[in-house]
mmCIF file of N, CA and C in Angstrom:
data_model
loop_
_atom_site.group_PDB
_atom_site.id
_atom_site.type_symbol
_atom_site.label_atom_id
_atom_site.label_comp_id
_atom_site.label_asym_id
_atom_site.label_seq_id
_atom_site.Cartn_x
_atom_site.Cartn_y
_atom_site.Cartn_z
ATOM 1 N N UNK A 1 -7.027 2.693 10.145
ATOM 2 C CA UNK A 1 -5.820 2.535 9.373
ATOM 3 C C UNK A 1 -6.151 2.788 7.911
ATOM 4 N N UNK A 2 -5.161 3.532 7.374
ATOM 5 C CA UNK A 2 -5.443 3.523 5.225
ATOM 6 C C UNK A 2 -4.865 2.607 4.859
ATOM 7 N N UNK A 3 -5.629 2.227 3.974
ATOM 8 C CA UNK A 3 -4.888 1.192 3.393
ATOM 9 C C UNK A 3 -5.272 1.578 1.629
ATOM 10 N N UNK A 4 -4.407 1.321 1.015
ATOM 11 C CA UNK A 4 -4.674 1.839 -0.533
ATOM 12 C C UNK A 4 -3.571 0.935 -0.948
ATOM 13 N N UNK A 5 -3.520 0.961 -2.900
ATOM 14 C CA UNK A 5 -2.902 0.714 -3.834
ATOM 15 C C UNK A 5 -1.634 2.258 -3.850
ATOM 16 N N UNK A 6 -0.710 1.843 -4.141
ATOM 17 C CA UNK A 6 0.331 2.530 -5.009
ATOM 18 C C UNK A 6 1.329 1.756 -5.989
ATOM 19 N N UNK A 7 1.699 2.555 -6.610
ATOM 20 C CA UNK A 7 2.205 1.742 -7.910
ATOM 21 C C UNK A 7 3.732 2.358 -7.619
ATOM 22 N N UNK A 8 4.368 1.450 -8.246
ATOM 23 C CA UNK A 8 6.031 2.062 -7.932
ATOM 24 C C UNK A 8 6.396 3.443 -8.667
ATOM 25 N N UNK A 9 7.130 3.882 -7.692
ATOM 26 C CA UNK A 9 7.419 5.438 -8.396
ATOM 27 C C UNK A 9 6.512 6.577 -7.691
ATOM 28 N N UNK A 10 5.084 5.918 -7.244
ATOM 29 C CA UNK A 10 4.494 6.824 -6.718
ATOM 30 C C UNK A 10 4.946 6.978 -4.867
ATOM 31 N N UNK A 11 4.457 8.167 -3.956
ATOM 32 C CA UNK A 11 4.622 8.361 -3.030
ATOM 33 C C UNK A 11 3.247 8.580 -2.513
ATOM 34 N N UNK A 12 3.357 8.917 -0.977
ATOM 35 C CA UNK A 12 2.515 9.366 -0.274
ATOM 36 C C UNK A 12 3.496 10.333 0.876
ATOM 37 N N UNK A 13 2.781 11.184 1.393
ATOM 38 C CA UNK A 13 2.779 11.959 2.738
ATOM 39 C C UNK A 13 2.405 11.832 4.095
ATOM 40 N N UNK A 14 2.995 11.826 5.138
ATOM 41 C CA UNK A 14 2.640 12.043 6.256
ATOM 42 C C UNK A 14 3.081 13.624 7.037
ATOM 43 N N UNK A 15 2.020 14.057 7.079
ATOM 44 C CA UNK A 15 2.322 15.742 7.929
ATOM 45 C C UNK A 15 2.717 16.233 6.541
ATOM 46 N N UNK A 16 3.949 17.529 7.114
ATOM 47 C CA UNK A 16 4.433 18.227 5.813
ATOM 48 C C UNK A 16 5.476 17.649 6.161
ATOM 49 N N UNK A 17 5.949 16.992 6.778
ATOM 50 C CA UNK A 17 7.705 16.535 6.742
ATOM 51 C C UNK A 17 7.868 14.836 6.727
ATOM 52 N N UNK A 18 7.084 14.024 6.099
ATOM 53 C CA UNK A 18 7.576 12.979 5.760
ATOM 54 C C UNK A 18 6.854 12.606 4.659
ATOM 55 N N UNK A 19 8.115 11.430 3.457
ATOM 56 C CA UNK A 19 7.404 11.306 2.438
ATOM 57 C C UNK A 19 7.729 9.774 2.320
ATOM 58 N N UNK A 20 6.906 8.557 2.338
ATOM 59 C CA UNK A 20 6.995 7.217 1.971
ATOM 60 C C UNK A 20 7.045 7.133 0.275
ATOM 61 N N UNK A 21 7.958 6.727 -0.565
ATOM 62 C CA UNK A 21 7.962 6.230 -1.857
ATOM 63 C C UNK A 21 7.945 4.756 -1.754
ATOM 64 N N UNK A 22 7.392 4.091 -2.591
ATOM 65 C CA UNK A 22 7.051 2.614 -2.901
ATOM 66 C C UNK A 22 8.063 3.232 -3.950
ATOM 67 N N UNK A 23 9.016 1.699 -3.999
ATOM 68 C CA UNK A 23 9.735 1.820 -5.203
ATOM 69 C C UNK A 23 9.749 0.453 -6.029
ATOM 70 N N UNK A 24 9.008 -0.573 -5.503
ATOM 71 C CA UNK A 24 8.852 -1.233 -6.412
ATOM 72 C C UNK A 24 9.247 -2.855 -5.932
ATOM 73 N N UNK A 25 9.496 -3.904 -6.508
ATOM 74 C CA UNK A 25 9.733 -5.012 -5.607
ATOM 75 C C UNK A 25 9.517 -6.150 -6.011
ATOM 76 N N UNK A 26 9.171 -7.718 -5.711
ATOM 77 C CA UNK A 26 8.568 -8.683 -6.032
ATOM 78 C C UNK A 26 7.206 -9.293 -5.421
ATOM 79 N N UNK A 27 7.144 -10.200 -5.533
ATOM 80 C CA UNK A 27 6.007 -11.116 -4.825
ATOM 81 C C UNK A 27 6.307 -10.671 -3.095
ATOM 82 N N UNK A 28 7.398 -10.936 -2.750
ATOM 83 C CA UNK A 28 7.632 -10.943 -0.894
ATOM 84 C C UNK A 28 8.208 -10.028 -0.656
ATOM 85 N N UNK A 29 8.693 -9.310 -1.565
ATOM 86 C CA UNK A 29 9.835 -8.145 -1.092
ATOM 87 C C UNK A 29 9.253 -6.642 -1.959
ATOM 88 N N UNK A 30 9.230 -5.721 -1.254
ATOM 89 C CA UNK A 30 9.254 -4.364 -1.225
ATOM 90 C C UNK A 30 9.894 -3.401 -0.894
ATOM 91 N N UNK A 31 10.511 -2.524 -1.946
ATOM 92 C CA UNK A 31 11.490 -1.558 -1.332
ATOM 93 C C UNK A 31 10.615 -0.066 -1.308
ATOM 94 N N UNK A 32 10.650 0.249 -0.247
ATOM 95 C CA UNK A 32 10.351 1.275 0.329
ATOM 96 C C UNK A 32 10.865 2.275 0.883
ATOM 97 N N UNK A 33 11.003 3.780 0.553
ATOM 98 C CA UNK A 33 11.932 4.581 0.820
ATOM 99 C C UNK A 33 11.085 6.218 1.602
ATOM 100 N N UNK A 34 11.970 5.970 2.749
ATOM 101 C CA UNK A 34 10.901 7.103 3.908
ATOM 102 C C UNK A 34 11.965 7.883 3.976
ATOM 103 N N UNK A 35 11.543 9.328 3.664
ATOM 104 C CA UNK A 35 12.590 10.547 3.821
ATOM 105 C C UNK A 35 12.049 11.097 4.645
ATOM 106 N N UNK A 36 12.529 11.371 5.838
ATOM 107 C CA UNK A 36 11.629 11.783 7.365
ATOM 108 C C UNK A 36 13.021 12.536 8.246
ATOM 109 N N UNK A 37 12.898 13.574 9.294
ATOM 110 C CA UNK A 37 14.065 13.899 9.658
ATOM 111 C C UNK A 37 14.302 13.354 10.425
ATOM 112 N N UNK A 38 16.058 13.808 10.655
ATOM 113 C CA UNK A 38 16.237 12.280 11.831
ATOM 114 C C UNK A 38 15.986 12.404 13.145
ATOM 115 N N UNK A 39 14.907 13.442 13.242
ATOM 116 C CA UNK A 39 14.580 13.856 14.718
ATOM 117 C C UNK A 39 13.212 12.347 15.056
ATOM 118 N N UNK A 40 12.390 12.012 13.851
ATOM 119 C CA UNK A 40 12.287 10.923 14.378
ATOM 120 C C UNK A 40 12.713 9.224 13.555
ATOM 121 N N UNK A 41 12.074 8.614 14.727
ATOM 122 C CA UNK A 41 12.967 7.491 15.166
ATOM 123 C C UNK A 41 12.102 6.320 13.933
ATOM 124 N N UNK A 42 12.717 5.865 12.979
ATOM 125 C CA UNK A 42 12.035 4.604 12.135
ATOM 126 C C UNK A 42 12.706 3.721 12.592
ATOM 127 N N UNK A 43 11.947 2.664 12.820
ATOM 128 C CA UNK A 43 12.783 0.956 13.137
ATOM 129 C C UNK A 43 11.833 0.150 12.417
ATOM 130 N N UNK A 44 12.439 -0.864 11.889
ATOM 131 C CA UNK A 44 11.930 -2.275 11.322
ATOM 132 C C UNK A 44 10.678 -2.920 12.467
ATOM 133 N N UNK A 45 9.649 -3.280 12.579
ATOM 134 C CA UNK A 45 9.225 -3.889 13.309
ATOM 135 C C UNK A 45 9.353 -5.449 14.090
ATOM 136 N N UNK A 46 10.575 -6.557 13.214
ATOM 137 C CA UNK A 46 11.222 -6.919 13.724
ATOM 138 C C UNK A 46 12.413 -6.997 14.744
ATOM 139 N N UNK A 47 12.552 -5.479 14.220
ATOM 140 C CA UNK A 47 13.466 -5.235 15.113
ATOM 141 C C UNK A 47 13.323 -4.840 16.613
ATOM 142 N N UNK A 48 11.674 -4.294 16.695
ATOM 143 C CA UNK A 48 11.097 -3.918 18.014
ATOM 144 C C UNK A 48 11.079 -5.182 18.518
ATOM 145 N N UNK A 49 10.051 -6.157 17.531
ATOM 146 C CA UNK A 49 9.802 -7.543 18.420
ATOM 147 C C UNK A 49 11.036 -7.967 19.119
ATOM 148 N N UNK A 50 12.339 -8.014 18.434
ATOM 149 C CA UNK A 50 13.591 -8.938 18.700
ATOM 150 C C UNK A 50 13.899 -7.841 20.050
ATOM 151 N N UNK A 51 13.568 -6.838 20.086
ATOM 152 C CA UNK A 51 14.670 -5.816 21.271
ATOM 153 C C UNK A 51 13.529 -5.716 22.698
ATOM 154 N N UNK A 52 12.290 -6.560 22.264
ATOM 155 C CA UNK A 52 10.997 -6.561 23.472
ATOM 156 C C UNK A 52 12.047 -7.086 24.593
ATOM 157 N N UNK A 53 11.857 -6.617 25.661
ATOM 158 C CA UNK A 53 12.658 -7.565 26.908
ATOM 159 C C UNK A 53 11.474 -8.106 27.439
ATOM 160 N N UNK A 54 10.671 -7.780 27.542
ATOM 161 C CA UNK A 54 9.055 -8.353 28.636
ATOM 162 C C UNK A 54 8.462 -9.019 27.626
ATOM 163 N N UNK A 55 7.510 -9.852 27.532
ATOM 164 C CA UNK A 55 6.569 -10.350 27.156
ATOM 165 C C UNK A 55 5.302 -9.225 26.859
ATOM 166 N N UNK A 56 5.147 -8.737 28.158
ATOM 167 C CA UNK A 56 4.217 -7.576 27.845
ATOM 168 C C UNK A 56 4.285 -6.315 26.689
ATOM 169 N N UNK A 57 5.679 -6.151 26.627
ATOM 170 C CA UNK A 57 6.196 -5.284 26.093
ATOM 171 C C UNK A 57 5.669 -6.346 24.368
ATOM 172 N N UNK A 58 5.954 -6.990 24.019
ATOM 173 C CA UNK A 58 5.697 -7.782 22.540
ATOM 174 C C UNK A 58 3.979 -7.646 22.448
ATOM 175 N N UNK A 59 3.027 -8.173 23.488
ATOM 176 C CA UNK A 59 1.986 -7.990 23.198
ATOM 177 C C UNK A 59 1.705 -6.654 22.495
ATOM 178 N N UNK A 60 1.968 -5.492 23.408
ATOM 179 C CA UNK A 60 1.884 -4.374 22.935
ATOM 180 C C UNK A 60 2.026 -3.864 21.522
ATOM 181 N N UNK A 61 2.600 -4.431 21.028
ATOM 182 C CA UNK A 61 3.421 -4.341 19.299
ATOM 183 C C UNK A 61 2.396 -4.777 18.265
ATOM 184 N N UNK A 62 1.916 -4.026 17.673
ATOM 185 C CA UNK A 62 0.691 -3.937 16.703
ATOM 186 C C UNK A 62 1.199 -5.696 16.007
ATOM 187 N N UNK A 63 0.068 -6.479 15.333
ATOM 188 C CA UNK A 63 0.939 -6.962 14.451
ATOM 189 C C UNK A 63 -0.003 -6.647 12.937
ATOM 190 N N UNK A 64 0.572 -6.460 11.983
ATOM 191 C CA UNK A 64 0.018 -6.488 10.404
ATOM 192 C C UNK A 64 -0.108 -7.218 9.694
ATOM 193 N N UNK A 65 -1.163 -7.705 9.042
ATOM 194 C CA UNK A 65 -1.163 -9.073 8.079
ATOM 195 C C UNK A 65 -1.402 -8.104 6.864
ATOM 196 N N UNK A 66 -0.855 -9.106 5.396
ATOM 197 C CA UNK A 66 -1.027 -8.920 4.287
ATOM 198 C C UNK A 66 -2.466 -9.487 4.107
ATOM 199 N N UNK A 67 -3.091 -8.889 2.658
ATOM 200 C CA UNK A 67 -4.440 -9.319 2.729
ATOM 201 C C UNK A 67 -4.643 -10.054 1.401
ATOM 202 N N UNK A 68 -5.642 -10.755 1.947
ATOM 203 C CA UNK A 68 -5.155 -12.147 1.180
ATOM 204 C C UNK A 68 -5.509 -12.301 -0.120
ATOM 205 N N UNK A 69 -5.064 -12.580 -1.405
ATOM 206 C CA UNK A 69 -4.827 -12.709 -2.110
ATOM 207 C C UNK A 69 -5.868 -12.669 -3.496
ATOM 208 N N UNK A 70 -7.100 -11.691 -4.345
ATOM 209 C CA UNK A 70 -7.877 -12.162 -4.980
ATOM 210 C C UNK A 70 -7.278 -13.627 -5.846
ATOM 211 N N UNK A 71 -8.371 -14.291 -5.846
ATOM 212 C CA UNK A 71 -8.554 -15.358 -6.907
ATOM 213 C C UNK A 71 -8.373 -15.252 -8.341
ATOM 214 N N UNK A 72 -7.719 -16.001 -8.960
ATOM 215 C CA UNK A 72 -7.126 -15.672 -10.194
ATOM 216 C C UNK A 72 -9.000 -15.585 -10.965
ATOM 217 N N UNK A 73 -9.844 -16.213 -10.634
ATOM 218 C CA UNK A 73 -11.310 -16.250 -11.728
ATOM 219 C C UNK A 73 -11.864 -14.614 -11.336
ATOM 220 N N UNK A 74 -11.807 -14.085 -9.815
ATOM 221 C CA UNK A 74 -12.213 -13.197 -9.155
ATOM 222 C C UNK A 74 -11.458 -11.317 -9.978
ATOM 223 N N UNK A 75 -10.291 -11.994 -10.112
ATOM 224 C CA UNK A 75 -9.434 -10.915 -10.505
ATOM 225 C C UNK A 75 -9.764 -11.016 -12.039
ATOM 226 N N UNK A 76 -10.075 -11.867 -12.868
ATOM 227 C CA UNK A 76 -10.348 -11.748 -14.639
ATOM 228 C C UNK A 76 -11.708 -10.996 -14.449
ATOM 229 N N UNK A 77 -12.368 -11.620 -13.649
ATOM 230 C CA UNK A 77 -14.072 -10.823 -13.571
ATOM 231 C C UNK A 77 -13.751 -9.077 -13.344
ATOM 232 N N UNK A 78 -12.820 -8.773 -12.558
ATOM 233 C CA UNK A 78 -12.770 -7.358 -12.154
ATOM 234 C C UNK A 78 -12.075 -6.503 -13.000
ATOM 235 N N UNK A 79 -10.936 -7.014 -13.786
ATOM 236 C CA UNK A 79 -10.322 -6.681 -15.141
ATOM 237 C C UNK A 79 -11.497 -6.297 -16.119
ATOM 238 N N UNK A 80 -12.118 -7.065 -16.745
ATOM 239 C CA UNK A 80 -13.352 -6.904 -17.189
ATOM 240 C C UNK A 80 -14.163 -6.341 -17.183
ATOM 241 N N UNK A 81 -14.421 -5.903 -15.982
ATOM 242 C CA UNK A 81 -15.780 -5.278 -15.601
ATOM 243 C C UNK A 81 -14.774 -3.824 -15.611
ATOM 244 N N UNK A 82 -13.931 -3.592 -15.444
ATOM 245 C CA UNK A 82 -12.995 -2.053 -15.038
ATOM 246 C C UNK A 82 -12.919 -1.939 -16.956
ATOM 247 N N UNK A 83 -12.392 -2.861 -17.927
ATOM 248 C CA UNK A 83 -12.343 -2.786 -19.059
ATOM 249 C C UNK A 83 -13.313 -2.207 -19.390
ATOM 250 N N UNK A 84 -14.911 -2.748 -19.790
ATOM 251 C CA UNK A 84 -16.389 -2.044 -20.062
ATOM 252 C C UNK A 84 -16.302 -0.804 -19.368
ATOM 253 N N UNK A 85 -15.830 -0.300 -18.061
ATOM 254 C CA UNK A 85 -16.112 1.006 -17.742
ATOM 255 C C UNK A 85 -15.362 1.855 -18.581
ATOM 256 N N UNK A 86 -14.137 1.698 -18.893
ATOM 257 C CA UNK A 86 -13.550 2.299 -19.533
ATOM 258 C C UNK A 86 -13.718 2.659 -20.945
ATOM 259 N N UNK A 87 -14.080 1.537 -21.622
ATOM 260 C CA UNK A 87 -14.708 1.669 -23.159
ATOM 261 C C UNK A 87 -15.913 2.684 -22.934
ATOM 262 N N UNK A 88 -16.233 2.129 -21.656
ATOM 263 C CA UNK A 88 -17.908 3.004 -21.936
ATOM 264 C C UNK A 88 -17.883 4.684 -21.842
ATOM 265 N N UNK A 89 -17.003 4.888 -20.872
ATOM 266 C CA UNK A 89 -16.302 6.338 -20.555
ATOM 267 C C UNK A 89 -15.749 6.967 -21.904
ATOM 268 N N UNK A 90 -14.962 6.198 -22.566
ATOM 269 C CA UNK A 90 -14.022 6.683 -23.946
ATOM 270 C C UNK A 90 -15.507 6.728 -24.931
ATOM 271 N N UNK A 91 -16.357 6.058 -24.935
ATOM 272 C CA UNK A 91 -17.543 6.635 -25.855
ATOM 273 C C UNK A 91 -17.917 7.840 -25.636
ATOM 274 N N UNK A 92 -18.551 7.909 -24.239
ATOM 275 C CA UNK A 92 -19.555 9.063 -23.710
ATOM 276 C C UNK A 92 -18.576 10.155 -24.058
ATOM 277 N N UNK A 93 -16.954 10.108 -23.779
ATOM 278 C CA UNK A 93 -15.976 11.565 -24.071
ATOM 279 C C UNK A 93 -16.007 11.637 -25.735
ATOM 280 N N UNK A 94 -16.128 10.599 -26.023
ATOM 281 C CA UNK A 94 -15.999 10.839 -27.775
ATOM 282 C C UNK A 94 -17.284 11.625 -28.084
ATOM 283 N N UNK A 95 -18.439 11.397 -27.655
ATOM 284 C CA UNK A 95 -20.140 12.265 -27.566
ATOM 285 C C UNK A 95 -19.757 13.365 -27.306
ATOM 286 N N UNK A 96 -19.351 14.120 -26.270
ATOM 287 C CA UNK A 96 -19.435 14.988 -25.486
ATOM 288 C C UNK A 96 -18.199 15.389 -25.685
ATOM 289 N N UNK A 97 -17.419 15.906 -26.488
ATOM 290 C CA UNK A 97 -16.015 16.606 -26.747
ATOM 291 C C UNK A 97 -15.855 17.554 -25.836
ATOM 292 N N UNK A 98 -15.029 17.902 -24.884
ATOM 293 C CA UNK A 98 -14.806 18.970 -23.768
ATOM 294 C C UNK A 98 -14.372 20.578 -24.425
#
């Protein structure tokens, strides 16, 4: 499975004929916008669970967890450390004019 960052506004691709946009959202909620033709079929994944008639049929149904959350001390350390790379990068380009 991919799993990555996107920032709102940006998209991704699947094949040449579908495009997922992240558009942006809160803490629990995400709006997400899939332009795909209507030859195929998107459903909510609640909505599979709720329409399972078998039991078997629900096992079958992937499930997805969110991942859990860096630590507010964990996340200042990584700010930081991404900050110094960056200063250090904006030196070496200031040395080395392209």
């Amino acid at each position: 499975m991919l799993n990555f960052t996107i920032k709102p506004g940006e998209y991704f691709t699947i094949g040449e004929d579908i495009k997922v946009v992240f558009l942006g959202g809160t803490a629990n909620n995400y709006k997400v916008m899939v332009d795909a033709p209507r030859s195929y079929n998107i459903v909510r994944g609640s909505v599979l669970e709720k329409n399972a008639a078998l039991q078997e049929e629900k096992e079958k149904l992937k499930k997805f967890y969110p991942e859990p959350g860096i630590p507010a001390e964990q996340m200042k350390r990584l700010i930081a450390k991404q900050q110094r790379e960056n200063e250090k990068n904006k030196k070496q380009r200031g040395k080395n004019p392209a």
